Tab-separated table of C-alpha atoms in Angstrom:
chain	number	residue	atom	x	y	z
A	114	MET	CA	-122.252	125.633	-39.505
A	115	ALA	CA	-120.935	124.234	-36.468
A	116	THR	CA	-123.730	121.689	-36.518
A	117	LEU	CA	-123.158	121.062	-40.067
A	118	SER	CA	-119.587	120.750	-39.362
A	119	SER	CA	-120.398	118.419	-36.576
A	120	ALA	CA	-122.729	116.466	-38.649
A	121	GLY	CA	-120.396	116.557	-41.487
A	122	SER	CA	-117.609	115.441	-39.302
A	123	GLY	CA	-119.792	112.769	-37.714
A	124	SER	CA	-120.873	111.518	-41.009
A	125	THR	CA	-117.387	111.691	-42.063
A	126	LEU	CA	-116.463	109.756	-38.956
A	127	ASN	CA	-119.228	107.326	-39.699
A	128	ARG	CA	-117.959	106.990	-43.166
A	129	LEU	CA	-114.461	106.525	-41.882
A	130	GLN	CA	-115.478	103.984	-39.141
A	131	PRO	CA	-116.137	101.155	-41.453
A	132	ASN	CA	-112.939	101.899	-43.206
A	133	ASN	CA	-111.127	101.624	-39.914
A	134	ASN	CA	-112.947	98.407	-39.140
A	135	GLN	CA	-111.997	97.127	-42.515
A	136	GLY	CA	-108.428	98.229	-41.800
A	137	SER	CA	-108.402	96.486	-38.453
A	138	SER	CA	-109.958	93.471	-39.997
A	139	SER	CA	-107.383	93.620	-42.658
A	140	GLN	CA	-104.691	94.005	-40.051
A	141	HIS	CA	-106.287	91.149	-38.129
A	142	ASN	CA	-106.313	89.054	-41.247
A	143	ILE	CA	-102.762	89.996	-41.970
A	144	SER	CA	-101.771	89.065	-38.421
A	145	ILE	CA	-103.656	85.804	-38.674
A	146	THR	CA	-102.115	85.151	-41.999
A	147	ASN	CA	-98.713	85.998	-40.633
A	148	SER	CA	-99.315	83.812	-37.615
A	149	ASN	CA	-100.458	81.015	-39.861
A	150	ILE	CA	-97.445	81.502	-42.027
A	151	GLN	CA	-95.250	81.540	-38.951
A	152	GLN	CA	-97.021	78.454	-37.605
A	153	THR	CA	-96.738	76.778	-40.960
A	154	ALA	CA	-93.141	77.874	-41.571
A	155	ALA	CA	-91.982	77.251	-38.033
A	156	PRO	CA	-91.738	73.428	-38.341
A	157	PHE	CA	-89.534	73.536	-41.449
A	158	PRO	CA	-86.345	74.838	-39.749
A	159	ALA	CA	-86.833	72.199	-37.092
A	160	LEU	CA	-87.263	69.532	-39.729
A	161	ALA	CA	-84.220	70.731	-41.622
A	162	GLY	CA	-82.180	70.759	-38.456
A	163	ALA	CA	-83.426	67.314	-37.556
A	164	GLU	CA	-82.490	65.967	-40.947
A	165	SER	CA	-79.027	67.541	-40.649
A	166	THR	CA	-78.597	66.079	-37.170
A	167	ASP	CA	-79.718	62.665	-38.341
A	168	VAL	CA	-77.220	62.775	-41.170
A	169	LYS	CA	-74.462	63.836	-38.799
A	170	ASP	CA	-75.465	61.147	-36.300
A	171	SER	CA	-75.478	58.509	-39.007
A	172	ASN	CA	-72.029	59.657	-40.166
A	173	VAL	CA	-70.719	59.588	-36.612
A	174	LYS	CA	-72.204	56.174	-36.040
A	175	ALA	CA	-70.706	54.922	-39.302
A	176	GLY	CA	-67.325	56.365	-38.356
A	177	SER	CA	-67.587	54.857	-34.902
A	178	LYS	CA	-68.375	51.485	-36.423
A	179	GLU	CA	-65.353	51.783	-38.710
A	180	LEU	CA	-63.110	52.760	-35.813
A	181	ALA	CA	-64.520	49.970	-33.694
A	182	GLY	CA	-63.962	47.504	-36.534
A	183	ALA	CA	-60.394	48.713	-37.007
A	184	ALA	CA	-59.775	48.493	-33.265
A	185	ARG	CA	-61.154	44.949	-33.189
A	186	HIS	CA	-59.005	44.078	-36.215
A	187	GLU	CA	-55.888	45.464	-34.525
A	188	SER	CA	-56.858	43.709	-31.310
A	189	ASP	CA	-57.283	40.418	-33.205
A	190	ASP	CA	-53.910	40.924	-34.897
A	191	ALA	CA	-52.282	41.645	-31.549
A	192	THR	CA	-53.912	38.554	-30.084
A	193	LYS	CA	-52.693	36.443	-32.980
A	194	LYS	CA	-49.203	37.843	-32.576
A	195	ARG	CA	-49.320	37.015	-28.885
A	196	GLN	CA	-50.545	33.552	-29.666
A	197	LYS	CA	-48.071	32.875	-32.499
A	198	PRO	CA	-45.084	35.185	-32.030
A	199	GLN	CA	-42.062	34.938	-34.273
A	200	ALA	CA	-38.475	35.191	-33.234
A	201	THR	CA	-36.284	37.819	-34.767
A	202	ALA	CA	-34.116	36.178	-37.408
A	203	ARG	CA	-30.761	35.504	-35.828
A	204	ASP	CA	-27.850	37.385	-37.324
A	205	THR	CA	-25.078	34.801	-37.458
A	206	LYS	CA	-22.616	37.464	-38.618
A	207	SER	CA	-23.148	39.704	-35.593
A	208	LEU	CA	-20.395	40.034	-33.011
A	209	ASP	CA	-22.840	39.030	-30.282
A	210	TYR	CA	-23.648	35.717	-31.964
A	211	ILE	CA	-19.974	35.023	-32.729
A	212	ALA	CA	-18.958	35.801	-29.144
A	213	ARG	CA	-21.671	33.527	-27.724
A	214	THR	CA	-20.723	30.580	-29.920
A	215	MET	CA	-17.023	31.044	-29.126
A	216	LEU	CA	-17.702	31.161	-25.388
A	217	ALA	CA	-19.884	28.033	-25.558
A	218	GLY	CA	-17.299	26.178	-27.642
A	219	GLY	CA	-14.377	27.220	-25.469
A	220	ILE	CA	-16.073	26.073	-22.267
A	221	ALA	CA	-17.095	22.782	-23.876
A	222	GLY	CA	-13.584	22.047	-25.116
A	223	THR	CA	-11.947	22.950	-21.808
A	224	ALA	CA	-14.304	20.730	-19.806
A	225	ALA	CA	-13.783	17.783	-22.157
A	226	LYS	CA	-9.986	18.030	-22.304
A	227	THR	CA	-9.576	18.417	-18.565
A	228	ALA	CA	-11.727	15.339	-17.938
A	229	ILE	CA	-9.453	13.086	-20.027
A	230	ALA	CA	-6.071	14.769	-19.409
A	231	PRO	CA	-4.409	11.672	-17.836
A	232	LEU	CA	-5.436	9.478	-20.773
A	233	ASP	CA	-4.177	12.102	-23.194
A	234	ARG	CA	-0.781	12.146	-21.512
A	235	VAL	CA	-0.408	8.361	-21.769
A	236	LYS	CA	-1.601	8.310	-25.386
A	237	ILE	CA	1.010	10.863	-26.432
A	238	LEU	CA	3.740	8.835	-24.760
A	239	PHE	CA	2.608	5.745	-26.704
A	240	GLN	CA	2.272	7.540	-30.037
A	241	ALA	CA	5.676	9.188	-29.769
A	242	SER	CA	7.296	5.865	-28.804
A	243	ASN	CA	8.772	7.160	-25.575
A	244	PRO	CA	11.430	4.583	-24.585
A	245	GLN	CA	10.238	4.405	-20.968
A	246	PHE	CA	6.628	3.621	-21.869
A	247	GLU	CA	6.838	1.859	-25.228
A	248	LYS	CA	6.737	-1.509	-23.459
A	249	TYR	CA	3.159	-0.798	-22.342
A	250	ALA	CA	1.846	0.036	-25.822
A	251	GLY	CA	-0.444	-2.367	-27.667
A	252	THR	CA	-2.410	-3.764	-24.721
A	253	TRP	CA	-5.648	-2.670	-23.073
A	254	THR	CA	-4.062	-2.785	-19.617
A	255	GLY	CA	-0.985	-0.847	-20.782
A	256	VAL	CA	-2.697	2.494	-20.292
A	257	PHE	CA	-3.360	1.755	-16.633
A	258	LYS	CA	0.182	0.447	-16.049
A	259	ALA	CA	1.646	3.536	-17.699
A	260	GLY	CA	-0.604	5.766	-15.612
A	261	ARG	CA	0.544	3.962	-12.469
A	262	ASP	CA	4.203	4.560	-13.340
A	263	ILE	CA	3.555	8.245	-14.049
A	264	GLN	CA	1.739	8.630	-10.764
A	265	LYS	CA	4.612	6.998	-8.861
A	266	THR	CA	7.259	9.290	-10.325
A	267	GLY	CA	5.334	12.546	-10.665
A	268	GLY	CA	2.266	12.145	-8.484
A	269	ILE	CA	-1.154	13.418	-9.561
A	270	ARG	CA	0.577	16.424	-11.048
A	271	GLY	CA	2.431	14.105	-13.386
A	272	LEU	CA	-0.838	12.758	-14.799
A	273	PHE	CA	-1.897	16.309	-15.643
A	274	GLN	CA	1.497	17.462	-16.911
A	275	GLY	CA	0.927	19.599	-19.973
A	276	ASN	CA	-2.750	20.181	-19.121
A	277	SER	CA	-2.139	23.883	-18.480
A	278	ALA	CA	-0.867	24.146	-22.030
A	279	THR	CA	-3.840	22.038	-23.122
A	280	VAL	CA	-6.320	24.458	-21.543
A	281	LEU	CA	-4.427	27.398	-22.981
A	282	ARG	CA	-4.700	25.810	-26.411
A	283	ILE	CA	-8.054	24.066	-26.260
A	284	PHE	CA	-10.137	27.089	-25.288
A	285	PRO	CA	-9.298	29.115	-28.411
A	286	TYR	CA	-9.167	25.924	-30.506
A	287	ALA	CA	-12.641	24.740	-29.488
A	288	ALA	CA	-14.012	28.282	-29.528
A	289	ILE	CA	-12.834	28.830	-33.107
A	290	LYS	CA	-13.894	25.345	-34.211
A	291	PHE	CA	-17.490	25.568	-32.992
A	292	MET	CA	-17.839	29.184	-34.076
A	293	ALA	CA	-16.449	28.381	-37.533
A	294	TYR	CA	-18.800	25.408	-37.848
A	295	GLU	CA	-21.822	27.587	-37.098
A	296	GLN	CA	-20.609	30.170	-39.626
A	297	TYR	CA	-19.905	27.643	-42.382
A	298	ARG	CA	-23.176	25.900	-41.628
A	299	SER	CA	-25.208	29.111	-41.926
A	300	LEU	CA	-23.365	29.886	-45.158
A	301	LEU	CA	-23.867	26.465	-46.756
A	302	MET	CA	-27.238	25.665	-45.147
A	303	PRO	CA	-29.203	28.891	-44.429
A	304	THR	CA	-32.418	26.898	-43.841
A	305	ARG	CA	-33.150	23.326	-42.805
A	306	LYS	CA	-34.361	22.536	-46.295
A	307	ASP	CA	-30.796	23.147	-47.494
A	308	GLU	CA	-29.227	20.658	-45.076
A	309	THR	CA	-27.537	17.631	-46.636
A	310	PRO	CA	-25.026	15.115	-45.229
A	311	TYR	CA	-22.395	16.274	-47.715
A	312	LYS	CA	-22.736	19.925	-46.673
A	313	LYS	CA	-22.470	18.971	-42.991
A	314	LEU	CA	-19.290	17.026	-43.717
A	315	VAL	CA	-17.783	19.972	-45.618
A	316	ALA	CA	-18.762	22.472	-42.912
A	317	GLY	CA	-17.166	20.315	-40.207
A	318	SER	CA	-13.955	19.808	-42.179
A	319	MET	CA	-13.588	23.527	-42.904
A	320	ALA	CA	-14.211	24.342	-39.243
A	321	GLY	CA	-11.469	21.936	-38.152
A	322	VAL	CA	-8.944	23.340	-40.625
A	323	THR	CA	-9.737	26.907	-39.559
A	324	SER	CA	-9.253	26.186	-35.861
A	325	VAL	CA	-6.004	24.268	-36.408
A	326	PHE	CA	-4.494	27.063	-38.463
A	327	PHE	CA	-4.833	29.540	-35.605
A	328	THR	CA	-3.887	27.266	-32.683
A	329	TYR	CA	-1.347	24.761	-34.010
A	330	PRO	CA	1.735	26.220	-32.198
A	331	LEU	CA	-0.071	25.793	-28.878
A	332	ASP	CA	-0.796	22.160	-29.745
A	333	LEU	CA	2.858	21.478	-30.554
A	334	ILE	CA	3.961	22.978	-27.223
A	335	ARG	CA	1.383	20.859	-25.393
A	336	VAL	CA	2.640	17.673	-27.059
A	337	ARG	CA	6.239	18.487	-26.213
A	338	LEU	CA	5.327	19.136	-22.582
A	339	ALA	CA	3.506	15.807	-22.412
A	340	TYR	CA	6.439	14.019	-24.071
A	341	GLU	CA	8.975	15.276	-21.535
A	342	THR	CA	9.256	12.828	-18.632
A	343	LYS	CA	10.705	15.527	-16.377
A	344	PHE	CA	8.941	18.731	-15.404
A	345	THR	CA	9.809	21.483	-17.874
A	346	PRO	CA	8.829	25.162	-17.447
A	347	TYR	CA	6.530	26.361	-20.184
A	348	MET	CA	8.539	29.370	-21.376
A	349	SER	CA	11.856	27.535	-21.336
A	350	LEU	CA	10.369	24.922	-23.674
A	351	VAL	CA	9.046	27.675	-25.966
A	352	ARG	CA	12.541	29.174	-26.240
A	353	LYS	CA	14.030	25.733	-26.827
A	354	ILE	CA	11.657	24.994	-29.720
A	355	TYR	CA	12.247	28.418	-31.257
A	356	ASN	CA	16.013	27.907	-31.278
A	357	GLU	CA	16.052	24.305	-32.533
A	358	PRO	CA	18.341	24.075	-35.592
A	359	GLY	CA	16.304	21.364	-37.294
A	360	GLY	CA	14.044	23.999	-38.806
A	361	ARG	CA	17.032	25.313	-40.775
A	362	HIS	CA	17.537	21.982	-42.556
A	363	ARG	CA	14.306	21.429	-44.439
A	364	PRO	CA	13.570	19.592	-47.701
A	365	GLY	CA	13.979	21.608	-50.888
A	366	GLN	CA	10.283	22.418	-51.404
A	367	THR	CA	10.036	23.996	-47.946
A	368	ASN	CA	13.566	25.409	-47.738
A	369	TRP	CA	12.201	28.957	-47.927
A	370	LEU	CA	10.830	28.521	-44.386
A	371	THR	CA	14.356	28.334	-42.897
A	372	SER	CA	14.419	32.112	-42.521
A	373	PHE	CA	11.417	31.926	-40.178
A	374	PRO	CA	12.349	30.300	-36.843
A	375	ILE	CA	8.694	30.489	-35.851
A	376	SER	CA	8.081	27.754	-38.415
A	377	ASN	CA	9.560	25.355	-35.813
A	378	PHE	CA	6.174	25.626	-34.105
A	379	TYR	CA	4.511	24.249	-37.249
A	380	ARG	CA	6.220	20.867	-37.434
A	381	GLY	CA	3.647	18.425	-38.800
A	382	PHE	CA	1.198	21.170	-39.755
A	383	LEU	CA	0.386	19.809	-43.233
A	384	CYS	CA	-0.113	16.363	-41.765
A	385	THR	CA	-2.434	17.891	-39.192
A	386	ILE	CA	-4.484	19.577	-41.894
A	387	ALA	CA	-4.706	16.298	-43.799
A	388	GLY	CA	-5.888	14.507	-40.662
A	389	MET	CA	-8.229	17.262	-39.493
A	390	ILE	CA	-10.349	17.125	-42.641
A	391	PRO	CA	-11.670	13.604	-41.937
A	392	TYR	CA	-11.555	14.040	-38.145
A	393	ALA	CA	-13.604	17.218	-37.813
A	394	GLY	CA	-15.769	16.449	-40.831
A	395	VAL	CA	-16.729	12.961	-39.641
A	396	SER	CA	-17.154	14.218	-36.067
A	397	PHE	CA	-19.665	16.986	-36.816
A	398	PHE	CA	-21.388	14.959	-39.528
A	399	THR	CA	-21.861	11.860	-37.349
A	400	HIS	CA	-23.027	13.894	-34.363
A	401	ASP	CA	-25.689	15.735	-36.371
A	402	VAL	CA	-26.901	12.559	-38.093
A	403	ALA	CA	-27.062	10.665	-34.776
A	404	GLN	CA	-29.035	13.506	-33.184
A	405	GLU	CA	-31.556	13.626	-36.016
A	406	PHE	CA	-31.965	9.852	-35.869
A	407	CYS	CA	-32.760	10.045	-32.156
A	408	ARG	CA	-35.267	12.860	-32.650
A	409	GLU	CA	-37.113	11.116	-35.476
A	410	HIS	CA	-36.999	7.452	-34.425
A	411	LEU	CA	-36.222	7.327	-30.689
A	412	PRO	CA	-38.724	9.541	-28.821
A	413	GLN	CA	-37.525	8.134	-25.503
A	414	THR	CA	-34.261	10.048	-26.008
A	415	LEU	CA	-36.074	13.415	-25.936
A	416	LYS	CA	-36.425	15.530	-22.820
A	417	PRO	CA	-39.959	15.350	-21.375
A	418	ILE	CA	-40.154	19.153	-21.135
A	419	GLN	CA	-39.077	21.087	-24.204
A	420	ASN	CA	-38.340	24.788	-24.525
A	421	ARG	CA	-38.099	25.292	-28.262
A	422	GLY	CA	-38.361	29.072	-28.201
A	423	LEU	CA	-39.892	30.983	-31.089
A	424	PRO	CA	-39.969	30.116	-34.797
A	425	ASP	CA	-37.643	32.009	-37.087
A	426	LYS	CA	-38.650	33.723	-40.337
A	427	ASN	CA	-38.685	30.340	-42.075
A	428	GLY	CA	-41.040	28.854	-39.478
A	429	ASP	CA	-38.310	26.628	-38.029
A	430	TYR	CA	-38.176	26.097	-34.280
A	431	SER	CA	-35.026	25.167	-32.423
A	432	ARG	CA	-34.497	21.420	-32.504
A	433	PRO	CA	-35.879	19.359	-29.600
A	434	GLU	CA	-33.360	18.774	-26.827
A	435	LEU	CA	-32.106	15.279	-26.139
A	436	ARG	CA	-31.608	13.771	-22.717
A	437	THR	CA	-28.081	14.037	-21.364
A	438	TRP	CA	-27.325	10.337	-21.806
A	439	ALA	CA	-28.530	10.517	-25.421
A	440	GLU	CA	-26.317	13.549	-26.095
A	441	LEU	CA	-23.342	11.700	-24.635
A	442	ALA	CA	-24.116	8.648	-26.769
A	443	CYS	CA	-24.298	10.711	-29.977
A	444	GLY	CA	-21.041	12.454	-29.138
A	445	GLY	CA	-19.339	9.175	-28.231
A	446	ILE	CA	-20.262	7.588	-31.556
A	447	ALA	CA	-19.011	10.670	-33.390
A	448	GLY	CA	-15.737	10.568	-31.465
A	449	ALA	CA	-15.094	6.885	-32.136
A	450	LEU	CA	-15.733	7.125	-35.884
A	451	SER	CA	-13.754	10.336	-36.336
A	452	GLN	CA	-10.821	8.883	-34.381
A	453	THR	CA	-10.745	5.789	-36.593
A	454	ALA	CA	-10.856	7.849	-39.797
A	455	SER	CA	-7.975	10.135	-38.868
A	456	TYR	CA	-5.769	8.090	-36.536
A	457	PRO	CA	-2.965	7.056	-38.965
A	458	LEU	CA	-2.320	10.697	-39.851
A	459	GLU	CA	-2.434	11.619	-36.177
A	460	VAL	CA	0.345	9.119	-35.397
A	461	VAL	CA	2.524	10.597	-38.142
A	462	ARG	CA	1.816	14.093	-36.860
A	463	ARG	CA	2.800	13.233	-33.296
A	464	LYS	CA	6.099	11.763	-34.441
A	465	MET	CA	6.860	14.899	-36.421
A	466	GLN	CA	5.992	17.109	-33.463
A	467	VAL	CA	8.363	15.345	-31.044
A	468	ALA	CA	11.120	14.930	-33.636
A	469	GLY	CA	12.774	18.072	-32.339
A	470	ALA	CA	13.058	16.571	-28.881
A	471	ARG	CA	14.641	13.359	-30.216
A	472	GLU	CA	16.842	14.836	-32.943
A	473	ALA	CA	16.973	18.612	-32.819
A	474	ARG	CA	19.195	18.963	-35.898
A	475	GLU	CA	17.005	16.948	-38.254
A	476	PHE	CA	13.742	17.942	-39.903
A	477	VAL	CA	11.760	15.090	-41.442
A	478	GLY	CA	8.709	15.694	-43.647
A	479	MET	CA	5.332	13.948	-43.505
A	480	LEU	CA	5.959	11.377	-46.247
A	481	GLU	CA	9.406	10.510	-44.944
A	482	THR	CA	8.060	10.105	-41.412
A	483	ALA	CA	5.296	7.804	-42.654
A	484	LYS	CA	7.834	5.790	-44.668
A	485	ARG	CA	10.139	5.307	-41.683
A	486	LEU	CA	7.190	4.312	-39.492
A	487	TYR	CA	6.023	1.696	-41.990
A	488	ILE	CA	9.541	0.248	-42.342
A	489	ALA	CA	9.968	0.045	-38.565
A	490	LYS	CA	6.560	-1.286	-37.509
A	491	GLY	CA	4.532	-2.035	-40.616
A	492	ALA	CA	0.877	-1.051	-41.062
A	493	ARG	CA	0.204	-1.790	-37.418
A	494	GLY	CA	2.498	1.075	-36.472
A	495	PHE	CA	-0.065	3.572	-37.798
A	496	PHE	CA	-2.574	2.364	-35.215
A	497	VAL	CA	-0.345	2.260	-32.128
A	498	GLY	CA	-2.346	3.588	-29.192
A	499	LEU	CA	-5.705	3.389	-30.977
A	500	SER	CA	-7.281	1.534	-28.069
A	501	ILE	CA	-6.347	4.320	-25.686
A	502	GLY	CA	-7.449	6.701	-28.399
A	503	TYR	CA	-10.932	5.248	-28.138
A	504	LEU	CA	-10.799	5.488	-24.360
A	505	LYS	CA	-9.778	9.118	-24.630
A	506	VAL	CA	-11.557	10.506	-27.664
A	507	THR	CA	-14.933	8.824	-27.155
A	508	PRO	CA	-15.650	10.462	-23.780
A	509	MET	CA	-13.883	13.674	-24.805
A	510	VAL	CA	-16.048	14.260	-27.881
A	511	ALA	CA	-19.134	13.119	-25.988
A	512	ILE	CA	-18.506	15.634	-23.194
A	513	ALA	CA	-17.582	18.404	-25.644
A	514	PHE	CA	-20.752	18.097	-27.717
A	515	THR	CA	-22.986	17.679	-24.667
A	516	VAL	CA	-21.573	20.716	-22.873
A	517	TYR	CA	-21.759	22.727	-26.089
A	518	GLU	CA	-25.445	21.880	-26.612
A	519	ARG	CA	-26.227	22.839	-23.027
A	520	MET	CA	-24.259	26.079	-23.360
A	521	LYS	CA	-26.162	26.890	-26.547
A	522	THR	CA	-29.408	26.644	-24.603
A	523	LEU	CA	-28.013	28.636	-21.668
A	524	LEU	CA	-26.648	31.413	-23.900
A	525	GLU	CA	-29.738	31.360	-26.160
A	526	ILE	CA	-27.748	30.585	-29.290
A	527	ASN	CA	-30.450	28.364	-30.858
């Protein structure tokens, strides 16, 4: 039984052996199959990852290209801006701009008036028909003879008598005049395409009227100081003018001013306004026209080296600078023409201003003063002292405009 059992178990083992072999073969096949599957399946995750990486790389590269393009575009824009920068549009209403133009104008006016102070003193004496100097009026050499007499009696100080009052008056006068002209000009002509001769004439006239309104009392005091042949303290003359009784005896249409003693400082004011309209208007108009003519037709008048700054929002650069002699020539022409246009009214104004010194109790209006002058001296009387006026005003206006243009460049007003 044992044998049988052995045999039976052996046979059983034999019978089971192939089954085991088949099982191992099956397992082997399964393992091979699995390995094949693993070998076959293994590349796919790698391929999928590669595709994903390629997509990401392509996106990154595309984004980098876009960023690089944008950077180049910004760099090109920055380069263009550096190559063709634009100035910030000037704000003509700002306090900074107003202060700069007033400072430039005040310095220009002070320099011009101080340079011709002796001629101004003699001209006032001629215009006001001062008895001591009337004999010299009407001749080209009279101004030098009058100056010699003044120098003998009062020294160099006598030639500049009244100049302190002139400086005190001319700085605010010129400051307001040039500032007002720039303001009216920017209002009437915001761009160069809007510029016309008529608008320049109007802007200049309005600027002159504005400046006279604020500074006329100082001008009257200056004229009275120049008219006095003896040295007179400034404040004592101010009190004298304030207390003059002539202001209380006015014509009917201005009788209401008798209650204002300060109106004594406005003798000849309406005449001044009437004369300032052609004077300032022709002065600014002629100067601008002469400058433009030089820039367009006379290139030899331009400075060899120009600093025109940056263009404004309209693409306009500051105008080319003229040589100093050309600036003086333009200003001189403007001064001569403006003096001729306004001189008759200036003579009437001067006589009204000194009327208080000659007859303190009488107040004579503009028309009456002009009538008396015509009766006494005829039409020629309205041009007494014109020759010295040319000698005085031509260099004065020339210096004023030239200094103002240079100050505009220095203070960066253009």
